[in-house]
CSV table of C-alpha atoms in Angstrom, one decimal:
chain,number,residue,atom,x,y,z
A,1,UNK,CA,-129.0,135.5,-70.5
A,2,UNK,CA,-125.8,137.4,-69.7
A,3,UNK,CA,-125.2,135.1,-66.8
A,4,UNK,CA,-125.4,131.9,-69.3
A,5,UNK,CA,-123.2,133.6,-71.7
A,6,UNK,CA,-120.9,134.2,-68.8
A,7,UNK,CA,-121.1,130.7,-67.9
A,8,UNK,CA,-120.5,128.9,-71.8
A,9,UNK,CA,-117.8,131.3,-72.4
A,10,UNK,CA,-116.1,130.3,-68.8
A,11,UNK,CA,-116.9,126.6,-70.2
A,12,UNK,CA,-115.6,127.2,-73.2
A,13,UNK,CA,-112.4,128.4,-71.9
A,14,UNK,CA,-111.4,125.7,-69.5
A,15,UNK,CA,-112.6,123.1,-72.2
A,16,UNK,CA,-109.8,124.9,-74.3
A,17,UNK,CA,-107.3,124.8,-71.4
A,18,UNK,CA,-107.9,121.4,-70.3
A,19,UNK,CA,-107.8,120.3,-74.5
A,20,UNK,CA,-104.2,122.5,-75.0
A,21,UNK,CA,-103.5,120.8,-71.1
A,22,UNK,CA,-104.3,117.2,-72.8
A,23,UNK,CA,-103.1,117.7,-76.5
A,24,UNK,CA,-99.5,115.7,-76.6
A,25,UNK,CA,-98.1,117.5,-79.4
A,26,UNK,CA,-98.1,121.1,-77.3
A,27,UNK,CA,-97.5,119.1,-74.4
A,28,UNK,CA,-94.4,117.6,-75.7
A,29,UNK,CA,-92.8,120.5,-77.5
A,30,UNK,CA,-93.3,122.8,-74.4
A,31,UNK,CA,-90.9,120.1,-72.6
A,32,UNK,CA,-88.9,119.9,-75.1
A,33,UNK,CA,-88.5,123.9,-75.4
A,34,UNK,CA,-87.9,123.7,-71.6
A,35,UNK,CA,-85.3,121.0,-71.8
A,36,UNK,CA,-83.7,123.0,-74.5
A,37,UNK,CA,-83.4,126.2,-72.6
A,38,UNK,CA,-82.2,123.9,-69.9
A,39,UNK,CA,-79.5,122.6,-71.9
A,40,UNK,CA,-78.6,125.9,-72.8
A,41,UNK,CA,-78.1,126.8,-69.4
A,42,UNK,CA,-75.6,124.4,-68.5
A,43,UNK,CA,-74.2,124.2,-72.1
A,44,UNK,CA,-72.5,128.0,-72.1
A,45,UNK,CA,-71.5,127.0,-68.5
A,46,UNK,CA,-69.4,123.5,-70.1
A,47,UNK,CA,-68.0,125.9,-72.4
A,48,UNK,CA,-67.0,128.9,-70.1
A,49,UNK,CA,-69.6,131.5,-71.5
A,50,UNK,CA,-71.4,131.7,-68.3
A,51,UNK,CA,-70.2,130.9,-64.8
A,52,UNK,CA,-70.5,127.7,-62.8
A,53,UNK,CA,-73.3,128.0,-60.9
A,54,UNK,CA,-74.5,125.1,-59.0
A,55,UNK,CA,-78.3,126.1,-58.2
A,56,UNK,CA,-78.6,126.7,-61.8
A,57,UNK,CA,-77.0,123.0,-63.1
A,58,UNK,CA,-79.6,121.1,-60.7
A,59,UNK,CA,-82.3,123.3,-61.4
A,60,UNK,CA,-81.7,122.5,-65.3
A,61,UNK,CA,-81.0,118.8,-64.2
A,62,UNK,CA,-84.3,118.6,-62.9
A,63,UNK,CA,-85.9,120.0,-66.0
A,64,UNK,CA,-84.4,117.7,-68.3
A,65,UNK,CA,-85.3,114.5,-65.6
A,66,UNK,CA,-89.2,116.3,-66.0
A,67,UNK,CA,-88.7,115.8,-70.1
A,68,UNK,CA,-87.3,112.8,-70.4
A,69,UNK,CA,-89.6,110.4,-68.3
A,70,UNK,CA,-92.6,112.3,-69.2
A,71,UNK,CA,-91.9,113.0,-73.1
A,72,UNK,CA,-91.7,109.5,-74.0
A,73,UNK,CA,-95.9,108.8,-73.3
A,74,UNK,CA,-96.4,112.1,-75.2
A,75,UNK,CA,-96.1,110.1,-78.9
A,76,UNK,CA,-99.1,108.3,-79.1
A,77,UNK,CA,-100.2,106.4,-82.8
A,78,UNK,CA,-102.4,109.8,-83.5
A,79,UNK,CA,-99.7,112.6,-82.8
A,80,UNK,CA,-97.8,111.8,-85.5
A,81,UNK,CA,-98.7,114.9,-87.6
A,82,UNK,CA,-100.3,118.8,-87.1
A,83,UNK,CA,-99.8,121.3,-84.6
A,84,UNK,CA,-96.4,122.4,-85.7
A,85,UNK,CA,-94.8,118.9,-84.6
A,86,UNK,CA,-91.1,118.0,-86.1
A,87,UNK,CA,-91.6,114.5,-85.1
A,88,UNK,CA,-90.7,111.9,-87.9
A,89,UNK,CA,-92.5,109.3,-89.1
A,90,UNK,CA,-89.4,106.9,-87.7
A,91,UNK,CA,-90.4,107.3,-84.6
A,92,UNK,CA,-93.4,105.2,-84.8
A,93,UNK,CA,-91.4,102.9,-86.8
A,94,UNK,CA,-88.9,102.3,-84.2
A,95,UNK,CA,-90.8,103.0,-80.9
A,96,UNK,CA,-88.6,100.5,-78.5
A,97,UNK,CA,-85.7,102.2,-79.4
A,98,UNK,CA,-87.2,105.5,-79.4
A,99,UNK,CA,-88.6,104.7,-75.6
A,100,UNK,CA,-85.1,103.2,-74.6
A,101,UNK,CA,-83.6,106.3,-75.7
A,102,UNK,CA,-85.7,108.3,-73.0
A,103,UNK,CA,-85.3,105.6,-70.5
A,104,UNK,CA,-81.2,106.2,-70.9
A,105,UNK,CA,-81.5,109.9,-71.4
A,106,UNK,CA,-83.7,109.9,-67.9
A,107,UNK,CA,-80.8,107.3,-66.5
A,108,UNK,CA,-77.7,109.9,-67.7
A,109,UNK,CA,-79.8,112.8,-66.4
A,110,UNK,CA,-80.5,110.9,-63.0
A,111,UNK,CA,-76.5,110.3,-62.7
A,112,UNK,CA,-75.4,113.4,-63.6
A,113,UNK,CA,-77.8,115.1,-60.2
A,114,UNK,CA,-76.3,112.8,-58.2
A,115,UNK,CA,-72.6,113.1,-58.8
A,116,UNK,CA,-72.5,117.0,-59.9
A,117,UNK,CA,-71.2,118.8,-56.9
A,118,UNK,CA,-68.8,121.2,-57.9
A,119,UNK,CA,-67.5,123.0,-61.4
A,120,UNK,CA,-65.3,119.7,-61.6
A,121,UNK,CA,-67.8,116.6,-61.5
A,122,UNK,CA,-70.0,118.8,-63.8
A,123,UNK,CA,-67.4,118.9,-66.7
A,124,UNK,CA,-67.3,115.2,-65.7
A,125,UNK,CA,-70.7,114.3,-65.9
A,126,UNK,CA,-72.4,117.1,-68.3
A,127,UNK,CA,-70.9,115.6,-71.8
A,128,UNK,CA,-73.3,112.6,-71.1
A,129,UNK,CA,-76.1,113.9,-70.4
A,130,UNK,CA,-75.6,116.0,-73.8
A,131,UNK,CA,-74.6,113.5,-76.0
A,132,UNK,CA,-78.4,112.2,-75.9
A,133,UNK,CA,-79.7,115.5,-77.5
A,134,UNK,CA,-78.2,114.6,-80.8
A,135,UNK,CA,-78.7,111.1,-81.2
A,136,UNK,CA,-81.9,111.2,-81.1
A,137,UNK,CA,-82.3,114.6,-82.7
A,138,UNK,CA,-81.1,112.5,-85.7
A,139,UNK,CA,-82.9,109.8,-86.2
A,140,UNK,CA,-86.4,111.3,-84.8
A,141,UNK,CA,-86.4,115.2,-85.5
A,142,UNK,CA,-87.0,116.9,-89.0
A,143,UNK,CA,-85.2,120.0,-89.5
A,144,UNK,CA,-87.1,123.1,-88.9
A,145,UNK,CA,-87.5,126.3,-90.1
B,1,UNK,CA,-98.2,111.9,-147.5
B,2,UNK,CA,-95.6,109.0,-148.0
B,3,UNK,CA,-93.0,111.8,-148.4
B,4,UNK,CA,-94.7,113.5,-145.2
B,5,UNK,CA,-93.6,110.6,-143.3
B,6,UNK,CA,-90.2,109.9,-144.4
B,7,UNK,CA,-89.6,113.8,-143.7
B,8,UNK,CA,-90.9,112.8,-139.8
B,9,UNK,CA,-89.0,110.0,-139.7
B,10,UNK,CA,-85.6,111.5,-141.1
B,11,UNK,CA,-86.6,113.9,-138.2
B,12,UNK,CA,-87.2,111.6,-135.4
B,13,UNK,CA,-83.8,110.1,-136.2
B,14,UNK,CA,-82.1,113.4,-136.3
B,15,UNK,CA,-83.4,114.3,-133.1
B,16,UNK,CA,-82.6,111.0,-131.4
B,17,UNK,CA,-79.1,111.3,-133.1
B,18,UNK,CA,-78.6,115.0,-132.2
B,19,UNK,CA,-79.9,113.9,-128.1
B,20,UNK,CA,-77.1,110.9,-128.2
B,21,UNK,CA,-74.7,113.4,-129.2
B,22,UNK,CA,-75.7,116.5,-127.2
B,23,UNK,CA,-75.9,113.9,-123.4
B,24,UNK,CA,-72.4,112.4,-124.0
B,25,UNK,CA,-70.7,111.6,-121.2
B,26,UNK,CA,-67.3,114.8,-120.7
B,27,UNK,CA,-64.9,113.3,-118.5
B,28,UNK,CA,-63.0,116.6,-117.3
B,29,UNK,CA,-59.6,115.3,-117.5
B,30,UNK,CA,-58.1,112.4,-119.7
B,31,UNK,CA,-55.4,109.9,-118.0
B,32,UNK,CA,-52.7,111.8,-120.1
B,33,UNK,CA,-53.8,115.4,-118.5
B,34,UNK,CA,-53.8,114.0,-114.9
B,35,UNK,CA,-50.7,113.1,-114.9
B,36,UNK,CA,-49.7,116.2,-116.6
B,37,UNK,CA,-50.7,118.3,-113.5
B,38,UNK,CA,-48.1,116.3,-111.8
B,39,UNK,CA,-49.7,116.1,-108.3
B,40,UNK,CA,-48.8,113.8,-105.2
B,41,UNK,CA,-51.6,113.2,-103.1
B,42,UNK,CA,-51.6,113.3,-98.6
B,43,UNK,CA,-53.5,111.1,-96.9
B,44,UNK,CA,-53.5,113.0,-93.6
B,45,UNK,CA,-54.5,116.5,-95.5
B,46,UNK,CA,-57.2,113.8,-97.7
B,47,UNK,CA,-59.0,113.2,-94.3
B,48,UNK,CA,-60.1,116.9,-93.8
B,49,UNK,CA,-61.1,116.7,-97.2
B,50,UNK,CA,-63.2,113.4,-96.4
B,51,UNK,CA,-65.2,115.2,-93.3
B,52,UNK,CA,-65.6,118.5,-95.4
B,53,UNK,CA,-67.1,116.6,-98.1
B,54,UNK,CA,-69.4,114.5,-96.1
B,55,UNK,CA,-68.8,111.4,-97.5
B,56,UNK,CA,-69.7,109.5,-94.7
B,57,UNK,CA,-73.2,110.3,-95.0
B,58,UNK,CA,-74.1,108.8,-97.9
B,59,UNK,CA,-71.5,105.9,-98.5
B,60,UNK,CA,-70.9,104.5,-94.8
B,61,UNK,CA,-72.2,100.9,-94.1
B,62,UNK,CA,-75.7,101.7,-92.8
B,63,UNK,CA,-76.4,100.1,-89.3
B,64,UNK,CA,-72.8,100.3,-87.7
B,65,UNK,CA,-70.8,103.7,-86.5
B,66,UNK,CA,-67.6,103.7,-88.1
B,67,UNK,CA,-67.5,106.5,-90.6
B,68,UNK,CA,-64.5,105.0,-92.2
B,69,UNK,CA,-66.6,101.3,-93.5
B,70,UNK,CA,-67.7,103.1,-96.8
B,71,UNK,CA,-69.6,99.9,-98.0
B,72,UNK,CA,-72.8,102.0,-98.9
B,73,UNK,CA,-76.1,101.0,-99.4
B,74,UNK,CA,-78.1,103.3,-97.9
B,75,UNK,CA,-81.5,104.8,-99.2
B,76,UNK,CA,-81.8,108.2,-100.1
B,77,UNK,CA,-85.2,108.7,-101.0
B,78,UNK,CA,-86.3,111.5,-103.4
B,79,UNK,CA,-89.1,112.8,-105.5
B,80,UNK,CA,-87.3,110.7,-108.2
B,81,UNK,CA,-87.0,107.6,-106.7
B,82,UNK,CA,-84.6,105.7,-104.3
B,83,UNK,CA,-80.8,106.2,-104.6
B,84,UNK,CA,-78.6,104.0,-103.3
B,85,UNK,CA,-75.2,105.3,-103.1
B,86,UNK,CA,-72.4,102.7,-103.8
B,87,UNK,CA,-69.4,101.1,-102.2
B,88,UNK,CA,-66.5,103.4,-102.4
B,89,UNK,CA,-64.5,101.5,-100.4
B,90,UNK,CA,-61.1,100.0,-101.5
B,91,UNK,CA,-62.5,96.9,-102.4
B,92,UNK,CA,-60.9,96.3,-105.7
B,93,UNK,CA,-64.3,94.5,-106.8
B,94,UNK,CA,-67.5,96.1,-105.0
B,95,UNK,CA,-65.8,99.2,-104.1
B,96,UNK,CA,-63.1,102.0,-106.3
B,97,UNK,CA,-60.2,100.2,-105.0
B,98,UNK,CA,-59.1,99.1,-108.8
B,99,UNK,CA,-60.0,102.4,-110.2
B,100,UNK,CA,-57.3,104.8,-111.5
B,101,UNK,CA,-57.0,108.2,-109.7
B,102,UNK,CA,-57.9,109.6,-113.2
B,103,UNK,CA,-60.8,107.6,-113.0
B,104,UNK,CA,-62.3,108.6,-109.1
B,105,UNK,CA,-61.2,112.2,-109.8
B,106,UNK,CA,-63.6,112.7,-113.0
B,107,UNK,CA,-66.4,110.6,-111.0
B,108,UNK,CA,-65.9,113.3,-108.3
B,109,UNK,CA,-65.6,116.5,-110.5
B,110,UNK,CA,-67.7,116.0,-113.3
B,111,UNK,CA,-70.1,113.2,-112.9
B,112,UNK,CA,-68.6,110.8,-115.2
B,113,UNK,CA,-67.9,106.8,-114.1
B,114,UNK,CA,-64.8,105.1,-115.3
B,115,UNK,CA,-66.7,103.0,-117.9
B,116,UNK,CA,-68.1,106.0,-119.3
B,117,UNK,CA,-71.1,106.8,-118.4
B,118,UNK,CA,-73.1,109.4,-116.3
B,119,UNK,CA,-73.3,109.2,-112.3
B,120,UNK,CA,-76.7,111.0,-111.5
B,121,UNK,CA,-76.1,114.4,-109.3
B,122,UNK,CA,-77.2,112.8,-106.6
B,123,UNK,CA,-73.7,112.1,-106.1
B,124,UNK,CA,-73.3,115.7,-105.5
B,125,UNK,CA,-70.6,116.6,-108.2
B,126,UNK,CA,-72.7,119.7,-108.9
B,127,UNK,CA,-70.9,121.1,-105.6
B,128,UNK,CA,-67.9,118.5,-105.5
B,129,UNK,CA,-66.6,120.3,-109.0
B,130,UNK,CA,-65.5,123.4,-107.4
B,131,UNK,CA,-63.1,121.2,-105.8
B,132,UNK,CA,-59.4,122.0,-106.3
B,133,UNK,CA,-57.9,119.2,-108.4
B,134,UNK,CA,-55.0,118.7,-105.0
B,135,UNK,CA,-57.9,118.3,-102.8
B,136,UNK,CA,-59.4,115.6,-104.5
B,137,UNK,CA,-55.7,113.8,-105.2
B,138,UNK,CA,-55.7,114.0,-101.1
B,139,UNK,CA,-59.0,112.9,-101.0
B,140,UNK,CA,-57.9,109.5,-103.2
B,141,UNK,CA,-54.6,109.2,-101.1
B,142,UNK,CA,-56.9,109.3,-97.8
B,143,UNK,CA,-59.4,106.9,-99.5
B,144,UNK,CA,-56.6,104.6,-100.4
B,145,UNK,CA,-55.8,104.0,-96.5
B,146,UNK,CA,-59.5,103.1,-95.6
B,147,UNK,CA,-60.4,99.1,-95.3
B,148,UNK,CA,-62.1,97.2,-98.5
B,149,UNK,CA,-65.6,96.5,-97.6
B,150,UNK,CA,-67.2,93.9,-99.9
B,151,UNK,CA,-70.7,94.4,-101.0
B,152,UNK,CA,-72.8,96.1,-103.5
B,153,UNK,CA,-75.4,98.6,-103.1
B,154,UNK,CA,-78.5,97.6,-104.4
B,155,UNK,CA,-79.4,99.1,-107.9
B,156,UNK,CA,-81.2,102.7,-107.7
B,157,UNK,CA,-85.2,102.5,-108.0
B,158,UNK,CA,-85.6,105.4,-110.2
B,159,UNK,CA,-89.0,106.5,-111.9
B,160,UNK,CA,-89.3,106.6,-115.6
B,161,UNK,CA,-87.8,108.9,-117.3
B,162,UNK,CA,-85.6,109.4,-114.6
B,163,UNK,CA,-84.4,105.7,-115.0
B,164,UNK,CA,-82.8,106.6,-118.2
B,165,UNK,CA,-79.0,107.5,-117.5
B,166,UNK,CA,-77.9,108.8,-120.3
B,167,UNK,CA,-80.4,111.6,-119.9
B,168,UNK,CA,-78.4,112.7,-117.1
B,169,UNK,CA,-76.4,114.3,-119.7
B,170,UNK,CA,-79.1,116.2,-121.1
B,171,UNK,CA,-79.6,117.2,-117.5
B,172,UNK,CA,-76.1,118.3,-117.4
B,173,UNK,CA,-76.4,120.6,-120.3
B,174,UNK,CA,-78.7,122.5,-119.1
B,175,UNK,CA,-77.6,122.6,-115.1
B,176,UNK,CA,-74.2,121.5,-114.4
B,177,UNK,CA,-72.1,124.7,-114.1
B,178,UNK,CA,-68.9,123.0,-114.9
B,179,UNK,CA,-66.7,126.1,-114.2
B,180,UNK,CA,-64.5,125.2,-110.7
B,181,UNK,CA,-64.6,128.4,-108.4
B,182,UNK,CA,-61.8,131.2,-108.7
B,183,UNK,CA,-61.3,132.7,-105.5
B,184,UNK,CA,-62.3,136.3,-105.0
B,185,UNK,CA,-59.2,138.6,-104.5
B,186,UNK,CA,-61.3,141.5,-103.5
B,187,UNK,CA,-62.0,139.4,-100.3
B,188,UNK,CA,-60.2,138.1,-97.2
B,189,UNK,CA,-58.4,134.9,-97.7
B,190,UNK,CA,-61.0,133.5,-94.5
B,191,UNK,CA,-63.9,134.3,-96.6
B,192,UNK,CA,-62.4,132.3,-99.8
B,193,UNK,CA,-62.1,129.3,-97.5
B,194,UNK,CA,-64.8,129.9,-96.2
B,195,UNK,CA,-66.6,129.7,-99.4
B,196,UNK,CA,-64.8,127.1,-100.9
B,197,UNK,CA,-65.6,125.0,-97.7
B,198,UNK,CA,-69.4,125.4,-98.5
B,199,UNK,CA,-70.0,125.8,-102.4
B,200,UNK,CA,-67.4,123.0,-103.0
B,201,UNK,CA,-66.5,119.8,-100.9
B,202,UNK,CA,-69.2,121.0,-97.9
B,203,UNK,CA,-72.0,121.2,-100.7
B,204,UNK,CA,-74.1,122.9,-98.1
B,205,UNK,CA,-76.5,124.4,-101.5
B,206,UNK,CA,-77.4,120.2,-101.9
B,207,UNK,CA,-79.4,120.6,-99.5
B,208,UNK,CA,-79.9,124.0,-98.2
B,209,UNK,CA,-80.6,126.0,-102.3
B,210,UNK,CA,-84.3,125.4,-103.3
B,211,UNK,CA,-84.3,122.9,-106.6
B,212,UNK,CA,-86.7,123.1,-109.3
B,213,UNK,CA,-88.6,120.5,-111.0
B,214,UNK,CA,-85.8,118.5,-112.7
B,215,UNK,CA,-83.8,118.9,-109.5
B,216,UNK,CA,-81.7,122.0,-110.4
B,217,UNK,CA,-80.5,124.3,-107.8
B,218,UNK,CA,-82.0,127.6,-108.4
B,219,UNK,CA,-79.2,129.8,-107.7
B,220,UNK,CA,-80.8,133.3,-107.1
B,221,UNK,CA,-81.7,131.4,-104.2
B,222,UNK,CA,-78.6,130.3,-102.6
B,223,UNK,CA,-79.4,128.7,-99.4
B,224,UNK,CA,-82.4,129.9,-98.9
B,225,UNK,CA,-83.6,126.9,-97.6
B,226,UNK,CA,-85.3,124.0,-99.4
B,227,UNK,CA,-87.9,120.9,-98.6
B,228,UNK,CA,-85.7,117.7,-97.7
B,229,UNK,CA,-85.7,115.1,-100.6
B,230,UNK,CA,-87.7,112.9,-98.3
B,231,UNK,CA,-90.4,115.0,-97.9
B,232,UNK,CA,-89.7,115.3,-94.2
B,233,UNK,CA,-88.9,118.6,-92.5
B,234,UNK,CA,-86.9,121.4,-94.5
B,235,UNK,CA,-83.3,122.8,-94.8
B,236,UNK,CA,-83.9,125.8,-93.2
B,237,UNK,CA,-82.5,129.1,-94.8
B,238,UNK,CA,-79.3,130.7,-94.0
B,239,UNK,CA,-80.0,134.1,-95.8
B,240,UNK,CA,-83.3,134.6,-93.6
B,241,UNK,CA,-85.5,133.8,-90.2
B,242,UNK,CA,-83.7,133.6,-87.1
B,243,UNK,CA,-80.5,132.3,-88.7
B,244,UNK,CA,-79.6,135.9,-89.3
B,245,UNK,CA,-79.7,136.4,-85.3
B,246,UNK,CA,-76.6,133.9,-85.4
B,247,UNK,CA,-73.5,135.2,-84.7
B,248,UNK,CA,-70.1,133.9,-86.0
B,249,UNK,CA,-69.4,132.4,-82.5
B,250,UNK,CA,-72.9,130.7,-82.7
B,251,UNK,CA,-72.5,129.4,-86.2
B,252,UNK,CA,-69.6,127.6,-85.1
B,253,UNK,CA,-70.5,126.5,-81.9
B,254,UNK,CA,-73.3,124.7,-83.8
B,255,UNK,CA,-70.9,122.8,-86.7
B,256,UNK,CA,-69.3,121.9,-83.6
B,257,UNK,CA,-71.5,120.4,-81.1
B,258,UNK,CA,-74.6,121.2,-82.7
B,259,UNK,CA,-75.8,123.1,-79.8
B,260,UNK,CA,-78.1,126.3,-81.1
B,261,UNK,CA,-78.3,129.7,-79.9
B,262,UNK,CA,-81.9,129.1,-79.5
B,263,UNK,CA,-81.5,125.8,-77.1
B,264,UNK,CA,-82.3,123.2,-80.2
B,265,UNK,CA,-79.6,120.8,-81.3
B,266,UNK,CA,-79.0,120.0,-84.5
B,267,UNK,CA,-80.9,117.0,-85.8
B,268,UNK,CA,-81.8,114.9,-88.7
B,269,UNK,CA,-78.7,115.2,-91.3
B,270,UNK,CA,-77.2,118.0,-90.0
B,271,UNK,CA,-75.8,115.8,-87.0
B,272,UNK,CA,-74.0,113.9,-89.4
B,273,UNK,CA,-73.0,117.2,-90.9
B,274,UNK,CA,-72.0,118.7,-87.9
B,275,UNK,CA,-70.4,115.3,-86.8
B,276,UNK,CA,-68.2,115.7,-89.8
B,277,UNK,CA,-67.6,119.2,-89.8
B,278,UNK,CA,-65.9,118.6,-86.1
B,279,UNK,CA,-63.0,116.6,-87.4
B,280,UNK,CA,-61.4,120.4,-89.1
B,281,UNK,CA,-59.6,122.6,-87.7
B,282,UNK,CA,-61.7,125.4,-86.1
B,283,UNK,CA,-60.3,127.8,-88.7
B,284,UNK,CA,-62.3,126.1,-90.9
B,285,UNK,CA,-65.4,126.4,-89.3
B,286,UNK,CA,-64.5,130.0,-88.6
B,287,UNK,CA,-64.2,130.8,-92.2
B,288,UNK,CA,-67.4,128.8,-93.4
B,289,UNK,CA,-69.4,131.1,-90.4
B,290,UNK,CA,-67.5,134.2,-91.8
B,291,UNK,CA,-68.9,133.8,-95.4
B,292,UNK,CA,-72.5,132.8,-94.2
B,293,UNK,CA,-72.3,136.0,-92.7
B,294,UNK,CA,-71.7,137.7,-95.3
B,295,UNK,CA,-74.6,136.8,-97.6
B,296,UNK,CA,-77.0,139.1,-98.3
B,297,UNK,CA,-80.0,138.1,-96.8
B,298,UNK,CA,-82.8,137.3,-99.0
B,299,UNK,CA,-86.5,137.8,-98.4
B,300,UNK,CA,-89.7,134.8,-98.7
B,301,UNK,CA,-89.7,133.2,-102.5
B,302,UNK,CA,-92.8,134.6,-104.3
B,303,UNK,CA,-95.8,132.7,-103.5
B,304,UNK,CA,-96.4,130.2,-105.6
B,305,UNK,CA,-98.8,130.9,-109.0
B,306,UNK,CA,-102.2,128.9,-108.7
């Protein structure tokens, strides 16, 4: 008896992980919380708050790349409400543009790891890769508390 | 009984006499005491006032980028319907370009249109009249320099009673606090601009201040955050939540770029806000981060009765 208890309860949890693992609301707003402390990163370094650091510019780089081609399949017709999500209704409204947006947020992030080397080409390159945040922050995202 | 009715009648007609009388339109200034303050308006000083005031965001051409194509047309929907805010571009016909300065500074600062009639506080004059009467002259000089757009808005799609205009000034009675702001001297010339910058022209309570059921601001609640008109998302409070762990540096930084402390960027009509607010000096954004600072935070609202 203990050993099946054991056994639904070990069940239960990896049906639970694999559900949270498969669920594209969580999904998505754990990238996007990743991408935004990303950002963040290399943000206060544009502005002088923190130091250049190149490690840390390619390592946020490569975040953001992760988030924008993955986030775009995480909107599917039945996430559009629940689980905390921000997500407007627009999005489903416009999805080719919302997609395209990814695609060139993906393309901007993908240009920006190849021609950052130094503190100089990432001054350069870093605006662009911002500038996608708030576009589609605009048209896509409700505000939140 | 006959009598009974004539006294209810007599009383129905009082009534609607005394509502016609009480919801006239009050234009604040007329042409003669314009011109009796004697002002000259700037453009180039009437652009700030543009971006503080947001104009853009309601009146520009929907569907193209140039802030400065006020042709407007675009939906704002609310619990009251669709509002459709108009052209206020010089176009002598479609837009304000053939009204008087008298004319676009009583529309601004009290609500009023030049025929006479009430502007619903959509158009958010509830904010705009704590506008200095030179600010606004700059405002018309700037709006003066901007291209005609031709082009009418379509008509608002307002519920009944909601469709009825003139009770807009029944409305106003009640909730438009018509008294300007007088700058406080017990406080730092940077928090007065500050506060100017978001009780007048920014109107930052529009949106931000919760609104009760005829769309008044409740005022205890001062930007305490609110439900978005649309039903999408909320204004989030600047008097409690994580907004408190903003500094000044990060208040500004955000009207700026829209960049968070937290990693987020601004979205929704903040960006527009924000895209705005970017066009002033950084003094100014200083001074509206100062006085947001400074407001004593405020705790949940009372849950609701069932």
């Amino acid at each position: 008896m203990k050993r099946l208890t054991t056994v639904v309860i070990a069940l239960a949890c990896g049906i639970g992980a694999v559900w949270a693992d498969t669920d594209p609301i969580a999904q998505r707003r754990a990238l996007m919380k990743s991408d935004g402390m990303a950002a963040k990163k290399m943000f206060d370094m544009s502005k002088g708050a923190t130091p250049f650091d190149l490690a840390t510019v390619q390592d946020s780089l490569k975040t953001l790349y992760d988030g924008a081609s993955k986030s775009a399949a995480l909107f599917p017709d039945d996430s559009k409400t629940g689980g905390g999500t921000a997500a407007l209704p627009a999005i489903w409204q416009n999805k080719a543009d919302f997609d395209a947006r990814f695609v060139k947020f993906a393309k901007d992030v993908a240009a920006a790891q190849a021609g950052i080397v130094d503190e100089a080409s990432f001054k350069k390159l870093a605006p662009a890769v911002f500038q996608n945040c708030g576009g589609c922050h605009e048209l896509y995202k409700a505000k939140s508390g | 009984m006959k009598r009974v009715v004539l006294v209810l009648a007599l009383l129905v007609v009082a009534g609607a006499a005394l509502a016609w009388v009480l919801s006239a339109p009050k234009p604040r200034y007329t042409e003669a005491e314009w011109q009796a303050l004697g002002l000259s308006g700037d453009a180039a000083a009437g652009r700030l006032v543009f971006f503080a005031g947001g104009c853009e965001s309601c009146h520009k051409s929907p569907g193209q980028d140039d802030p400065l194509r006020l042709g407007g047309g675009l939906e704002l929907k609310t619990p009251f319907g669709s509002f459709y805010p108009p052209n206020i571009s010089s176009d002598p016909a479609d837009g304000i370009g053939s009204w008087r300065p008298v004319d676009i500074a009583n529309a601004v600062l009290s609500g009023v249109s030049p025929g006479g009639s009430h502007l619903y506080p959509a158009f958010p004059y509830s904010s705009y009249q704590r506008m200095t009467p030179q600010d606004v002259v700059d405002l018309i000089a700037f709006l003066r320099t901007l291209p005609a757009v031709p082009g009418r808005a379509p008509a608002n799609d307002l519920a009944f009673p909601f469709s009825i205009r003139r009770a807009v000034g029944l409305w106003k009675l009640f909730y438009f606090d018509n008294a300007g702001l007088r700058p406080d001297p017990g406080q730092s010339a940077q928090w007065n601009r500050g506060r100017y910058l978001v009780e007048g022209p920014g109107h930052c309570g529009e949106c931000h201040t919760p609104r009760g059921l005829l769309g008044e601001m409740d005022e205890t609640r001062a930007l305490a955050g609110a439900p978005l008109p649309d039903g999408h998302g909320k204004s989030p409070s600047l008097r409690s939540g994580g907004f408190l762990d903003w500094t000044t540096a990060d208040i500004v930084e955000a009207l700026t770029s829209g960049f968070t402390p937290v990693g987020d960027v601004l979205g929704a009509g903040m960006t527009a806000v924000v895209r705005n607010l970017a066009e002033l000096p950084e003094s100014d954004r200083q001074a509206i981060a100062v006085y947001l600072k400074s407001l004593p935070p405020l705790g949940p609202p009372a849950p609701a009765k069932p």
